[in-house]
PDB file of C-alpha atoms in Angstrom:
ATOM      1  CA  MET A  16      31.281  13.588  36.547  1.00 65.00           C
ATOM      2  CA  ASN A  17      31.886  10.167  35.006  1.00 81.00           C
ATOM      3  CA  GLU A  18      31.778  10.733  31.238  1.00 86.00           C
ATOM      4  CA  SER A  19      30.536   7.246  30.456  1.00 79.00           C
ATOM      5  CA  SER A  20      27.419   7.823  32.557  1.00 84.00           C
ATOM      6  CA  CYS A  21      26.525  11.155  30.930  1.00 95.00           C
ATOM      7  CA  ARG A  22      23.453  11.522  28.750  1.00 98.00           C
ATOM      8  CA  ILE A  23      24.132  13.858  25.840  1.00 98.00           C
ATOM      9  CA  GLY A  24      21.642  15.392  23.431  1.00 98.00           C
ATOM     10  CA  PHE A  25      23.030  16.173  19.969  1.00 98.00           C
ATOM     11  CA  ALA A  26      20.878  18.547  17.930  1.00 98.00           C
ATOM     12  CA  PHE A  27      21.188  19.376  14.240  1.00 97.00           C
ATOM     13  CA  THR A  28      19.978  22.639  12.710  1.00 97.00           C
ATOM     14  CA  GLY A  29      20.005  23.639   9.058  1.00 89.00           C
ATOM     15  CA  SER A  30      23.624  24.385   8.180  1.00 91.00           C
ATOM     16  CA  PHE A  31      23.453  21.566   5.651  1.00 92.00           C
ATOM     17  CA  CYS A  32      26.938  22.155   4.225  1.00 92.00           C
ATOM     18  CA  THR A  33      28.416  21.030   7.566  1.00 94.00           C
ATOM     19  CA  PHE A  34      26.287  17.900   8.036  1.00 95.00           C
ATOM     20  CA  ALA A  35      29.001  15.439   6.971  1.00 96.00           C
ATOM     21  CA  ALA A  36      31.409  16.942   9.525  1.00 96.00           C
ATOM     22  CA  ALA A  37      28.652  17.090  12.147  1.00 97.00           C
ATOM     23  CA  MET A  38      27.895  13.401  11.588  1.00 97.00           C
ATOM     24  CA  SER A  39      31.554  12.528  12.243  1.00 97.00           C
ATOM     25  CA  THR A  40      31.340  14.667  15.370  1.00 98.00           C
ATOM     26  CA  LEU A  41      28.226  12.803  16.480  1.00 98.00           C
ATOM     27  CA  GLU A  42      30.218   9.566  16.177  1.00 98.00           C
ATOM     28  CA  ALA A  43      33.045  11.035  18.284  1.00 97.00           C
ATOM     29  CA  VAL A  44      30.608  12.190  20.980  1.00 98.00           C
ATOM     30  CA  LYS A  45      28.933   8.771  21.003  1.00 97.00           C
ATOM     31  CA  ALA A  46      32.328   7.037  21.299  1.00 96.00           C
ATOM     32  CA  ARG A  47      33.350   9.215  24.246  1.00 96.00           C
ATOM     33  CA  PHE A  48      30.115   9.549  26.210  1.00 96.00           C
ATOM     34  CA  GLY A  49      28.100   6.502  25.132  1.00 92.00           C
ATOM     35  CA  ASP A  50      24.515   7.677  25.668  1.00 97.00           C
ATOM     36  CA  VAL A  51      23.583  10.164  22.929  1.00 98.00           C
ATOM     37  CA  THR A  52      20.105  11.218  21.793  1.00 98.00           C
ATOM     38  CA  PRO A  53      19.737  12.756  18.300  1.00 98.00           C
ATOM     39  CA  ILE A  54      17.511  15.814  17.889  1.00 98.00           C
ATOM     40  CA  VAL A  55      16.623  17.593  14.628  1.00 97.00           C
ATOM     41  CA  SER A  56      15.050  20.907  13.767  1.00 96.00           C
ATOM     42  CA  GLU A  57      12.117  20.840  11.401  1.00 95.00           C
ATOM     43  CA  ALA A  58      14.307  21.992   8.493  1.00 93.00           C
ATOM     44  CA  SER A  59      17.238  19.679   9.160  1.00 93.00           C
ATOM     45  CA  GLY A  60      14.950  16.708   9.681  1.00 94.00           C
ATOM     46  CA  THR A  61      12.852  17.088   6.526  1.00 94.00           C
ATOM     47  CA  LEU A  62      14.642  19.013   3.767  1.00 92.00           C
ATOM     48  CA  ASP A  63      16.529  17.303   0.973  1.00 93.00           C
ATOM     49  CA  THR A  64      19.392  19.494  -0.227  1.00 95.00           C
ATOM     50  CA  ARG A  65      22.407  19.269  -2.540  1.00 96.00           C
ATOM     51  CA  PHE A  66      24.297  18.036   0.542  1.00 96.00           C
ATOM     52  CA  GLY A  67      22.094  14.968   1.011  1.00 95.00           C
ATOM     53  CA  ASN A  68      18.627  13.594   1.616  1.00 96.00           C
ATOM     54  CA  ALA A  69      16.930  14.107   4.960  1.00 95.00           C
ATOM     55  CA  ALA A  70      15.950  10.439   5.240  1.00 96.00           C
ATOM     56  CA  ASP A  71      19.563   9.335   4.739  1.00 96.00           C
ATOM     57  CA  TRP A  72      20.857  11.766   7.380  1.00 97.00           C
ATOM     58  CA  ARG A  73      18.166  10.633   9.826  1.00 97.00           C
ATOM     59  CA  ARG A  74      19.004   6.966   9.289  1.00 97.00           C
ATOM     60  CA  GLU A  75      22.661   7.699   9.961  1.00 97.00           C
ATOM     61  CA  MET A  76      21.865   9.606  13.173  1.00 97.00           C
ATOM     62  CA  GLU A  77      19.762   6.739  14.478  1.00 97.00           C
ATOM     63  CA  ARG A  78      22.378   4.172  13.440  1.00 97.00           C
ATOM     64  CA  ILE A  79      25.106   6.011  15.339  1.00 98.00           C
ATOM     65  CA  CYS A  80      23.035   6.722  18.459  1.00 97.00           C
ATOM     66  CA  GLN A  81      20.953   3.531  18.485  1.00 97.00           C
ATOM     67  CA  LYS A  82      18.025   5.718  19.545  1.00 96.00           C
ATOM     68  CA  PRO A  83      15.037   7.292  17.818  1.00 97.00           C
ATOM     69  CA  ILE A  84      15.307  10.953  16.846  1.00 98.00           C
ATOM     70  CA  ILE A  85      13.528  13.681  18.787  1.00 98.00           C
ATOM     71  CA  ASP A  86      11.870  15.543  15.919  1.00 98.00           C
ATOM     72  CA  THR A  87       8.733  17.203  17.297  1.00 97.00           C
ATOM     73  CA  LEU A  88       7.857  19.733  19.961  1.00 97.00           C
ATOM     74  CA  GLN A  89       5.927  17.043  21.824  1.00 97.00           C
ATOM     75  CA  LYS A  90       8.988  14.780  21.972  1.00 98.00           C
ATOM     76  CA  ALA A  91      11.290  17.648  23.029  1.00 98.00           C
ATOM     77  CA  GLU A  92       9.159  18.993  25.887  1.00 97.00           C
ATOM     78  CA  PRO A  93       9.850  16.138  28.381  1.00 97.00           C
ATOM     79  CA  ILE A  94      13.603  16.862  28.250  1.00 98.00           C
ATOM     80  CA  GLY A  95      13.098  19.412  31.018  1.00 97.00           C
ATOM     81  CA  PRO A  96      10.644  17.867  33.488  1.00 96.00           C
ATOM     82  CA  LYS A  97      12.118  14.363  33.112  1.00 97.00           C
ATOM     83  CA  LYS A  98      15.711  15.678  33.251  1.00 97.00           C
ATOM     84  CA  LEU A  99      16.629  13.502  30.287  1.00 98.00           C
ATOM     85  CA  LEU A 100      20.013  15.072  29.436  1.00 98.00           C
ATOM     86  CA  ASP A 101      23.193  16.036  31.288  1.00 98.00           C
ATOM     87  CA  ALA A 102      24.354  18.212  28.378  1.00 98.00           C
ATOM     88  CA  LEU A 103      22.876  19.349  25.077  1.00 98.00           C
ATOM     89  CA  VAL A 104      24.983  20.105  21.997  1.00 98.00           C
ATOM     90  CA  ILE A 105      23.643  22.029  19.015  1.00 98.00           C
ATOM     91  CA  CYS A 106      25.962  21.154  16.118  1.00 98.00           C
ATOM     92  CA  PRO A 107      25.696  22.826  13.695  1.00 97.00           C
ATOM     93  CA  CYS A 108      24.064  25.866  15.287  1.00 98.00           C
ATOM     94  CA  THR A 109      22.777  28.279  12.638  1.00 97.00           C
ATOM     95  CA  GLY A 110      22.381  32.040  12.864  1.00 96.00           C
ATOM     96  CA  ASN A 111      18.616  31.531  12.954  1.00 97.00           C
ATOM     97  CA  THR A 112      18.939  29.238  15.958  1.00 97.00           C
ATOM     98  CA  LEU A 113      21.318  31.671  17.692  1.00 98.00           C
ATOM     99  CA  GLY A 114      18.747  34.441  17.232  1.00 97.00           C
ATOM    100  CA  LYS A 115      15.946  32.351  18.681  1.00 98.00           C
ATOM    101  CA  LEU A 116      18.019  31.216  21.668  1.00 98.00           C
ATOM    102  CA  ALA A 117      19.197  34.759  22.393  1.00 98.00           C
ATOM    103  CA  ASN A 118      15.627  36.059  22.354  1.00 97.00           C
ATOM    104  CA  GLY A 119      13.817  33.243  24.152  1.00 96.00           C
ATOM    105  CA  ILE A 120      11.965  31.976  21.067  1.00 97.00           C
ATOM    106  CA  THR A 121      11.138  28.294  21.371  1.00 96.00           C
ATOM    107  CA  ASP A 122       9.071  27.526  18.274  1.00 96.00           C
ATOM    108  CA  SER A 123      11.230  24.697  16.939  1.00 96.00           C
ATOM    109  CA  THR A 124      12.126  21.263  18.233  1.00 97.00           C
ATOM    110  CA  VAL A 125      15.751  22.259  18.878  1.00 98.00           C
ATOM    111  CA  THR A 126      15.023  25.569  20.613  1.00 98.00           C
ATOM    112  CA  LEU A 127      12.341  23.963  22.783  1.00 98.00           C
ATOM    113  CA  ALA A 128      14.798  21.176  23.650  1.00 98.00           C
ATOM    114  CA  ALA A 129      17.314  23.860  24.667  1.00 98.00           C
ATOM    115  CA  LYS A 130      14.778  25.745  26.793  1.00 97.00           C
ATOM    116  CA  ALA A 131      13.574  22.541  28.468  1.00 97.00           C
ATOM    117  CA  HIS A 132      17.163  21.458  29.130  1.00 98.00           C
ATOM    118  CA  LEU A 133      18.357  24.822  30.475  1.00 97.00           C
ATOM    119  CA  ARG A 134      15.599  24.937  33.089  1.00 96.00           C
ATOM    120  CA  ASN A 135      17.570  22.237  34.894  1.00 97.00           C
ATOM    121  CA  GLY A 136      20.731  24.383  35.040  1.00 97.00           C
ATOM    122  CA  ARG A 137      22.650  21.989  32.802  1.00 98.00           C
ATOM    123  CA  PRO A 138      25.088  22.937  30.026  1.00 98.00           C
ATOM    124  CA  LEU A 139      24.065  23.929  26.514  1.00 98.00           C
ATOM    125  CA  ILE A 140      26.961  23.725  24.027  1.00 98.00           C
ATOM    126  CA  LEU A 141      26.768  25.668  20.751  1.00 98.00           C
ATOM    127  CA  ALA A 142      28.836  24.838  17.662  1.00 98.00           C
ATOM    128  CA  VAL A 143      28.277  27.922  15.521  1.00 98.00           C
ATOM    129  CA  SER A 144      28.049  27.659  11.744  1.00 97.00           C
ATOM    130  CA  THR A 145      26.720  30.792  10.092  1.00 96.00           C
ATOM    131  CA  ASN A 146      27.708  33.166   7.313  1.00 96.00           C
ATOM    132  CA  ASP A 147      26.560  36.226   9.282  1.00 96.00           C
ATOM    133  CA  ALA A 148      28.237  35.542  12.635  1.00 96.00           C
ATOM    134  CA  LEU A 149      30.223  38.772  12.433  1.00 97.00           C
ATOM    135  CA  ALA A 150      27.262  40.712  11.024  1.00 97.00           C
ATOM    136  CA  GLY A 151      23.575  40.205  11.893  1.00 95.00           C
ATOM    137  CA  ALA A 152      24.175  37.271  14.234  1.00 96.00           C
ATOM    138  CA  ALA A 153      27.007  38.956  16.161  1.00 97.00           C
ATOM    139  CA  LYS A 154      24.681  40.534  18.731  1.00 98.00           C
ATOM    140  CA  ASN A 155      23.030  37.175  19.381  1.00 98.00           C
ATOM    141  CA  ILE A 156      26.398  35.508  19.940  1.00 98.00           C
ATOM    142  CA  GLY A 157      27.199  38.318  22.382  1.00 97.00           C
ATOM    143  CA  VAL A 158      23.947  37.766  24.274  1.00 98.00           C
ATOM    144  CA  LEU A 159      24.561  34.010  24.466  1.00 98.00           C
ATOM    145  CA  LEU A 160      28.170  34.433  25.611  1.00 97.00           C
ATOM    146  CA  ASP A 161      26.723  36.138  28.690  1.00 96.00           C
ATOM    147  CA  LYS A 162      24.042  33.504  29.411  1.00 97.00           C
ATOM    148  CA  LYS A 163      24.534  31.142  32.312  1.00 96.00           C
ATOM    149  CA  HIS A 164      25.051  27.473  31.410  1.00 98.00           C
ATOM    150  CA  THR A 165      25.736  28.300  27.736  1.00 98.00           C
ATOM    151  CA  PHE A 166      29.110  27.338  26.249  1.00 98.00           C
ATOM    152  CA  PHE A 167      30.651  27.695  22.804  1.00 98.00           C
ATOM    153  CA  VAL A 168      32.722  25.253  20.803  1.00 98.00           C
ATOM    154  CA  PRO A 169      35.817  27.255  19.725  1.00 98.00           C
ATOM    155  CA  PHE A 170      35.262  28.865  16.328  1.00 98.00           C
ATOM    156  CA  ARG A 171      37.141  30.663  13.557  1.00 97.00           C
ATOM    157  CA  GLN A 172      36.556  32.521  10.339  1.00 96.00           C
ATOM    158  CA  ASP A 173      36.342  29.746   7.765  1.00 93.00           C
ATOM    159  CA  ASP A 174      36.927  31.967   4.698  1.00 93.00           C
ATOM    160  CA  PRO A 175      38.020  35.486   5.724  1.00 93.00           C
ATOM    161  CA  THR A 176      38.454  36.634   2.126  1.00 94.00           C
ATOM    162  CA  GLY A 177      35.430  35.063   0.471  1.00 95.00           C
ATOM    163  CA  LYS A 178      33.018  35.208   3.457  1.00 95.00           C
ATOM    164  CA  PRO A 179      34.444  37.779   5.892  1.00 96.00           C
ATOM    165  CA  THR A 180      31.490  37.607   8.329  1.00 97.00           C
ATOM    166  CA  SER A 181      31.309  33.795   8.478  1.00 96.00           C
ATOM    167  CA  LEU A 182      32.305  31.715  11.515  1.00 97.00           C
ATOM    168  CA  VAL A 183      32.392  27.939  11.879  1.00 97.00           C
ATOM    169  CA  ALA A 184      33.145  26.029  15.070  1.00 98.00           C
ATOM    170  CA  ASP A 185      35.968  23.502  15.050  1.00 98.00           C
ATOM    171  CA  PHE A 186      33.792  20.417  15.323  1.00 98.00           C
ATOM    172  CA  SER A 187      36.762  18.283  16.377  1.00 97.00           C
ATOM    173  CA  LEU A 188      36.675  20.198  19.682  1.00 98.00           C
ATOM    174  CA  VAL A 189      33.039  19.318  20.478  1.00 98.00           C
ATOM    175  CA  PRO A 190      33.837  16.351  22.772  1.00 98.00           C
ATOM    176  CA  ASP A 191      36.374  18.362  24.793  1.00 98.00           C
ATOM    177  CA  THR A 192      33.991  21.327  24.954  1.00 98.00           C
ATOM    178  CA  VAL A 193      31.246  19.069  26.299  1.00 98.00           C
ATOM    179  CA  ALA A 194      33.594  17.592  28.910  1.00 97.00           C
ATOM    180  CA  ALA A 195      34.643  21.067  30.069  1.00 97.00           C
ATOM    181  CA  ALA A 196      31.046  22.338  30.101  1.00 98.00           C
ATOM    182  CA  LEU A 197      29.997  19.409  32.295  1.00 97.00           C
ATOM    183  CA  GLU A 198      32.506  20.799  34.803  1.00 97.00           C
ATOM    184  CA  GLY A 199      31.130  24.331  34.348  1.00 97.00           C
ATOM    185  CA  GLN A 200      34.109  25.522  32.295  1.00 98.00           C
ATOM    186  CA  GLN A 201      34.365  27.207  28.891  1.00 98.00           C
ATOM    187  CA  ILE A 202      37.125  25.567  26.859  1.00 97.00           C
ATOM    188  CA  GLN A 203      39.804  28.042  25.790  1.00 97.00           C
ATOM    189  CA  PRO A 204      40.841  29.629  23.556  1.00 97.00           C
ATOM    190  CA  MET A 205      37.325  30.181  22.269  1.00 96.00           C
ATOM    191  CA  VAL A 206      38.352  32.270  19.244  1.00 96.00           C
ATOM    192  CA  LEU A 207      40.774  30.363  17.032  1.00 96.00           C
ATOM    193  CA  GLY A 208      43.292  31.650  14.523  1.00 93.00           C
ATOM    194  CA  PRO A 209      43.314  30.753  10.827  1.00 87.00           C
ATOM    195  CA  LYS A 210      43.307  27.087   9.952  1.00 84.00           C
ATOM    196  CA  ALA A 211      46.813  25.916   9.054  1.00 75.00           C
TER     197      ALA A 211
END
């Protein structure tokens, strides 16, 4: 598949502490693939936090993508029937979002976008960022590892001593993970060692 002709969805969920890194990743995906549509969950699209204001993040997403944000269920639903995307990235992907995806719950803009997209048999790429990945969310990661058309950005423990159950994807690997997923391949290794 010609990368420059691919249409990529890039969805943000509420791991606000990783938004700055995710925004840089959005820029890298836009630079590589060209056509990128921003998508936000209700929380990530509306909540001001100590990591930044929602309006500022939204402006930056739209500036990078040069497209309006998909931020409602009504806007997300046509992704499936109109086959709007070749791949969908969720970056960051929270434990809450993992749980919903693993259990078929589509009550948010991002999870409905994922459901609509997956009905077309196209790749869904997850960039995990959650403090309970090796605890409560572990079973959901296991379920999603076994789901067809679902791929993971390689991840590692980000603070094994301070947060022993936390995993964060290496966002710098998102573009390569997307490229591999478009060819039906999971980039390897998926589980990374400690950051140097």
